[in-house]
Tab-separated table of C-alpha atoms in Angstrom:
chain	number	residue	atom	x	y	z
A	1	MET	CA	103.222	131.235	-45.300
A	2	SER	CA	100.612	132.887	-43.118
A	3	LEU	CA	98.134	130.652	-41.347
A	4	ALA	CA	95.545	133.473	-41.313
A	5	ASN	CA	93.262	131.873	-43.945
A	6	GLN	CA	93.761	128.355	-42.673
A	7	LYS	CA	91.915	126.256	-40.131
A	8	PRO	CA	93.605	123.990	-37.588
A	9	PHE	CA	93.355	120.229	-37.639
A	10	ALA	CA	92.121	118.665	-34.398
A	11	LYS	CA	95.344	116.632	-34.383
A	12	PRO	CA	98.364	117.118	-36.672
A	13	ILE	CA	98.441	114.945	-39.777
A	14	THR	CA	101.573	113.427	-41.272
A	15	ILE	CA	102.347	113.319	-44.982
A	16	ALA	CA	105.720	111.957	-46.130
A	17	GLY	CA	107.142	112.322	-42.611
A	18	VAL	CA	106.113	115.969	-42.172
A	19	ASN	CA	103.521	117.004	-39.588
A	20	TYR	CA	100.916	119.524	-40.718
A	21	THR	CA	98.650	121.430	-38.351
A	22	HIS	CA	96.476	123.600	-40.621
A	23	PHE	CA	94.517	123.287	-43.841
A	24	GLU	CA	92.826	125.428	-46.456
A	25	MET	CA	89.725	124.262	-48.283
A	26	ARG	CA	88.062	125.679	-51.375
A	27	GLU	CA	84.410	125.771	-52.292
A	28	ALA	CA	83.120	122.655	-54.060
A	29	THR	CA	82.184	122.639	-57.725
A	30	VAL	CA	79.549	120.604	-59.520
A	31	ASP	CA	82.432	118.852	-61.273
A	32	ASP	CA	83.739	117.771	-57.847
A	33	MET	CA	80.335	116.274	-57.046
A	34	PHE	CA	80.117	114.411	-60.357
A	35	ASP	CA	83.676	113.084	-60.061
A	36	SER	CA	83.110	111.955	-56.466
A	37	GLU	CA	79.893	110.198	-57.347
A	38	MET	CA	81.408	108.465	-60.393
A	39	GLU	CA	84.459	107.317	-58.435
A	40	LEU	CA	82.245	105.906	-55.695
A	41	ALA	CA	79.982	104.151	-58.216
A	42	ARG	CA	83.012	102.107	-59.292
A	43	ILE	CA	83.319	100.661	-55.774
A	44	GLY	CA	79.609	100.321	-55.016
A	45	GLY	CA	79.131	103.612	-53.213
A	46	GLY	CA	77.589	106.937	-54.089
A	47	THR	CA	75.581	109.688	-52.486
A	48	HIS	CA	73.863	106.977	-50.424
A	49	THR	CA	77.216	106.458	-48.633
A	50	PRO	CA	77.654	109.975	-47.206
A	51	LEU	CA	80.877	109.412	-45.250
A	52	GLN	CA	82.651	108.161	-48.365
A	53	PHE	CA	81.046	110.758	-50.624
A	54	ASN	CA	82.048	113.614	-48.315
A	55	GLY	CA	85.535	112.134	-48.011
A	56	HIS	CA	85.948	112.085	-51.782
A	57	MET	CA	84.754	115.679	-51.837
A	58	MET	CA	87.242	116.629	-49.105
A	59	VAL	CA	90.275	115.373	-50.986
A	60	ARG	CA	89.154	117.413	-54.005
A	61	GLN	CA	88.425	120.552	-51.986
A	62	LEU	CA	91.630	120.616	-49.922
A	63	LYS	CA	93.897	123.312	-51.334
A	64	GLN	CA	96.832	122.812	-49.031
A	65	VAL	CA	98.036	121.823	-45.595
A	66	SER	CA	100.747	123.666	-43.680
A	67	ASN	CA	102.501	124.041	-40.370
A	68	ASP	CA	103.945	126.928	-38.369
A	69	GLN	CA	107.469	126.116	-39.601
A	70	GLY	CA	106.412	127.151	-43.112
A	71	ALA	CA	106.121	123.695	-44.655
A	72	THR	CA	103.235	123.255	-47.099
A	73	PHE	CA	101.773	120.431	-49.148
A	74	GLU	CA	99.421	121.271	-52.001
A	75	GLY	CA	98.403	117.787	-53.012
A	76	PRO	CA	97.335	115.740	-54.576
A	77	PHE	CA	95.373	114.525	-51.571
A	78	THR	CA	94.067	110.959	-51.675
A	79	MET	CA	91.465	108.845	-49.927
A	80	ASN	CA	94.268	106.668	-48.540
A	81	MET	CA	95.686	109.744	-46.813
A	82	LEU	CA	92.299	110.692	-45.416
A	83	LYS	CA	91.662	107.148	-44.177
A	84	ASN	CA	94.808	107.366	-42.012
A	85	TRP	CA	93.799	110.593	-40.267
A	86	GLU	CA	91.953	110.792	-36.958
A	87	PRO	CA	88.136	110.790	-36.983
A	88	ARG	CA	88.353	114.182	-35.252
A	89	ASN	CA	90.082	115.565	-38.329
A	90	TYR	CA	87.330	114.180	-40.561
A	91	ARG	CA	84.811	116.143	-38.480
A	92	VAL	CA	86.919	119.322	-38.666
A	93	LEU	CA	87.172	118.960	-42.450
A	94	ARG	CA	83.452	118.244	-42.729
A	95	ASP	CA	82.628	121.371	-40.693
A	96	ALA	CA	84.899	123.373	-43.008
A	97	GLN	CA	83.108	121.930	-46.064
A	98	ILE	CA	79.779	123.073	-44.706
A	99	GLU	CA	81.140	126.493	-43.765
A	100	VAL	CA	82.763	127.173	-47.142
A	101	ASP	CA	79.577	126.086	-48.923
A	102	LEU	CA	77.456	128.395	-46.772
A	103	LEU	CA	79.810	131.359	-47.097
A	104	GLY	CA	80.690	130.854	-50.755
A	105	GLU	CA	84.454	131.183	-50.982
A	106	GLY	CA	84.418	133.251	-54.182
A	107	VAL	CA	81.610	135.664	-53.321
A	108	GLN	CA	83.763	138.623	-52.293
A	109	SER	CA	86.075	138.509	-55.304
A	110	GLU	CA	83.122	138.178	-57.694
A	111	GLN	CA	81.541	141.306	-56.197
A	112	GLU	CA	84.831	143.196	-56.515
A	113	ASP	CA	84.943	142.374	-60.241
A	114	SER	CA	81.524	143.996	-60.832
């Protein structure tokens, strides 16, 4: 697995005893936003709780995590996982969310189909 399309975590994360150093994130969908908002409404949160809302979006947008030994994990990712990661990793993931939204992950392939 090439790490070329992946971004590094600030600090490796551990899932099921395996350390992962990189992640790939996809562009968000409106469905992701609705699902995140509905899930947060059940626990008293919503778009007025941006850290939680963005966290729920992150676990939906993460495509996979990997390391340089070739190990990958493609989910499902959960809020309990995210809650155990370093705050630095939250910021790295949040920056990636913003970047993928600004760049539009699917733009190039849509243009190629025209």
